[in-house]
Amino acid sequence: MDTVAQHILWFLPMLWLGMVLAISFLEAPLKFRAPGVTLPLGLGIGRLVFRALNVAESVLAVLLVVAALIVGPGTASRLWLAVAVAVLAVQVMAVRPPLSRRTDRLLAGEDLPRSHAHYWYIGLEVAKVVVLVGLAIAAAP
């Protein structure tokens, strides 16, 4: 069981990293450049995609915590994992709610400037990329 958990502790951060890179840094900016995608349509798609991403990330975070409890990794792995979970928690609990309220207002027809919460979310995504790479390196068998 330790061996499986050890491989999970290395593999899942890379899977999580791939999801973040593909969705946050590829899909999200590109969808608004696609022909026929209006702001309301793009926001609606983005809301669904990021909700699904955050659910998948939460599942991966739980699996990683369980694997870490089984393996008892070194301090570096525990620290990287704690930071990854904390970044995700801040995104989901502190940054996404204001973004969701803003999306509701935009979909209702209000004309709003770009949100500071949006910049926070992007910054946290960049931090998450660094943290997940650090976790994968620290946990590598």
CSV table of C-alpha atoms in Angstrom, one decimal:
chain,number,residue,atom,x,y,z
A,1,MET,CA,0.0,0.0,0.0
A,2,ASP,CA,2.9,2.4,0.8
A,3,THR,CA,4.2,2.0,-2.8
A,4,VAL,CA,0.9,2.8,-4.4
A,5,ALA,CA,0.4,5.8,-2.1
A,6,GLN,CA,3.9,7.0,-2.8
A,7,HIS,CA,3.2,6.9,-6.6
A,8,ILE,CA,-0.1,8.6,-6.0
A,9,LEU,CA,1.7,11.3,-4.1
A,10,TRP,CA,3.9,12.0,-7.1
A,11,PHE,CA,1.4,11.4,-9.9
A,12,LEU,CA,-1.7,13.3,-8.7
A,13,PRO,CA,0.1,16.7,-8.5
A,14,MET,CA,1.2,16.3,-12.1
A,15,LEU,CA,-2.4,15.4,-13.2
A,16,TRP,CA,-3.7,18.4,-11.2
A,17,LEU,CA,-1.0,20.6,-12.8
A,18,GLY,CA,-2.1,19.5,-16.3
A,19,MET,CA,-5.7,20.3,-15.5
A,20,VAL,CA,-4.8,23.8,-14.2
A,21,LEU,CA,-2.6,24.5,-17.2
A,22,ALA,CA,-5.1,23.3,-19.8
A,23,ILE,CA,-8.1,25.0,-18.3
A,24,SER,CA,-6.8,28.2,-16.7
A,25,PHE,CA,-4.1,29.1,-19.1
A,26,LEU,CA,-5.4,27.6,-22.4
A,27,GLU,CA,-9.2,27.1,-22.4
A,28,ALA,CA,-10.2,30.2,-20.4
A,29,PRO,CA,-8.5,32.9,-22.5
A,30,LEU,CA,-9.1,31.1,-25.8
A,31,LYS,CA,-12.9,30.7,-25.5
A,32,PHE,CA,-13.5,34.4,-25.8
A,33,ARG,CA,-11.6,34.5,-29.1
A,34,ALA,CA,-13.7,31.7,-30.7
A,35,PRO,CA,-16.1,33.0,-33.4
A,36,GLY,CA,-19.7,33.5,-32.1
A,37,VAL,CA,-18.8,33.3,-28.4
A,38,THR,CA,-20.5,36.3,-26.7
A,39,LEU,CA,-19.5,37.6,-23.3
A,40,PRO,CA,-22.6,36.0,-21.7
A,41,LEU,CA,-21.9,32.6,-23.4
A,42,GLY,CA,-18.2,32.7,-22.5
A,43,LEU,CA,-19.1,33.5,-18.9
A,44,GLY,CA,-21.6,30.8,-18.7
A,45,ILE,CA,-19.2,28.2,-20.1
A,46,GLY,CA,-16.4,29.5,-17.8
A,47,ARG,CA,-18.6,29.2,-14.7
A,48,LEU,CA,-19.4,25.5,-15.6
A,49,VAL,CA,-15.8,24.7,-16.5
A,50,PHE,CA,-14.3,26.3,-13.4
A,51,ARG,CA,-16.9,24.8,-11.1
A,52,ALA,CA,-16.0,21.3,-12.5
A,53,LEU,CA,-12.3,22.1,-12.3
A,54,ASN,CA,-12.6,23.1,-8.6
A,55,VAL,CA,-14.5,19.9,-7.8
A,56,ALA,CA,-11.9,17.8,-9.5
A,57,GLU,CA,-9.1,19.7,-7.8
A,58,SER,CA,-10.8,19.2,-4.4
A,59,VAL,CA,-11.1,15.4,-5.1
A,60,LEU,CA,-7.4,15.3,-6.0
A,61,ALA,CA,-6.5,17.3,-2.9
A,62,VAL,CA,-8.3,14.9,-0.7
A,63,LEU,CA,-6.7,11.9,-2.4
A,64,LEU,CA,-3.3,13.5,-1.9
A,65,VAL,CA,-3.9,14.1,1.8
A,66,VAL,CA,-5.0,10.5,2.2
A,67,ALA,CA,-1.8,9.3,0.3
A,68,ALA,CA,0.3,11.6,2.5
A,69,LEU,CA,-1.2,10.1,5.7
A,70,ILE,CA,-0.4,6.6,4.4
A,71,VAL,CA,3.1,7.4,3.3
A,72,GLY,CA,4.2,9.9,5.9
A,73,PRO,CA,6.2,11.9,3.5
A,74,GLY,CA,9.1,14.2,4.4
A,75,THR,CA,8.7,17.8,5.5
A,76,ALA,CA,9.0,19.3,2.1
A,77,SER,CA,6.2,17.2,0.6
A,78,ARG,CA,3.9,18.0,3.6
A,79,LEU,CA,4.6,21.7,3.2
A,80,TRP,CA,4.0,21.8,-0.5
A,81,LEU,CA,0.8,19.8,-0.1
A,82,ALA,CA,-0.4,22.1,2.7
A,83,VAL,CA,0.2,25.1,0.5
A,84,ALA,CA,-1.6,23.5,-2.5
A,85,VAL,CA,-4.6,22.8,-0.4
A,86,ALA,CA,-4.6,26.3,1.1
A,87,VAL,CA,-4.3,28.0,-2.3
A,88,LEU,CA,-7.3,25.9,-3.5
A,89,ALA,CA,-9.3,26.7,-0.4
A,90,VAL,CA,-8.7,30.4,-0.8
A,91,GLN,CA,-9.7,30.3,-4.4
A,92,VAL,CA,-12.9,28.3,-3.8
A,93,MET,CA,-14.0,30.0,-0.5
A,94,ALA,CA,-12.7,33.6,-0.8
A,95,VAL,CA,-12.2,34.5,-4.5
A,96,ARG,CA,-14.8,32.5,-6.4
A,97,PRO,CA,-17.8,33.9,-4.6
A,98,PRO,CA,-17.2,37.5,-5.6
A,99,LEU,CA,-16.4,36.3,-9.1
A,100,SER,CA,-19.7,34.5,-9.2
A,101,ARG,CA,-21.6,37.5,-8.0
A,102,ARG,CA,-19.9,39.6,-10.6
A,103,THR,CA,-20.8,37.1,-13.3
A,104,ASP,CA,-24.4,37.2,-12.2
A,105,ARG,CA,-24.4,41.0,-12.5
A,106,LEU,CA,-22.8,40.8,-16.0
A,107,LEU,CA,-25.3,38.2,-17.1
A,108,ALA,CA,-28.0,40.5,-15.9
A,109,GLY,CA,-26.8,43.2,-18.3
A,110,GLU,CA,-24.7,45.4,-16.0
A,111,ASP,CA,-21.5,46.9,-17.5
A,112,LEU,CA,-18.7,46.4,-15.0
A,113,PRO,CA,-15.0,47.0,-15.0
A,114,ARG,CA,-12.6,44.1,-14.7
A,115,SER,CA,-12.7,42.7,-11.2
A,116,HIS,CA,-9.7,42.7,-8.8
A,117,ALA,CA,-10.9,39.2,-7.7
A,118,HIS,CA,-10.2,38.0,-11.2
A,119,TYR,CA,-6.5,39.1,-10.8
A,120,TRP,CA,-6.4,37.4,-7.5
A,121,TYR,CA,-7.7,34.1,-9.0
A,122,ILE,CA,-5.1,34.3,-11.8
A,123,GLY,CA,-2.3,35.0,-9.3
A,124,LEU,CA,-3.4,32.1,-7.2
A,125,GLU,CA,-3.4,29.9,-10.3
A,126,VAL,CA,0.2,30.8,-11.0
A,127,ALA,CA,1.1,30.1,-7.4
A,128,LYS,CA,-0.7,26.8,-7.7
A,129,VAL,CA,1.4,25.8,-10.7
A,130,VAL,CA,4.6,26.5,-8.8
A,131,VAL,CA,3.4,24.6,-5.8
A,132,LEU,CA,2.2,21.6,-7.7
A,133,VAL,CA,5.6,21.3,-9.5
A,134,GLY,CA,7.3,21.6,-6.1
A,135,LEU,CA,5.1,18.9,-4.6
A,136,ALA,CA,5.7,16.5,-7.5
A,137,ILE,CA,9.5,17.0,-7.2
A,138,ALA,CA,9.5,16.7,-3.4
A,139,ALA,CA,7.3,13.5,-3.5
A,140,ALA,CA,9.1,11.8,-6.4
A,141,PRO,CA,10.2,8.3,-5.5
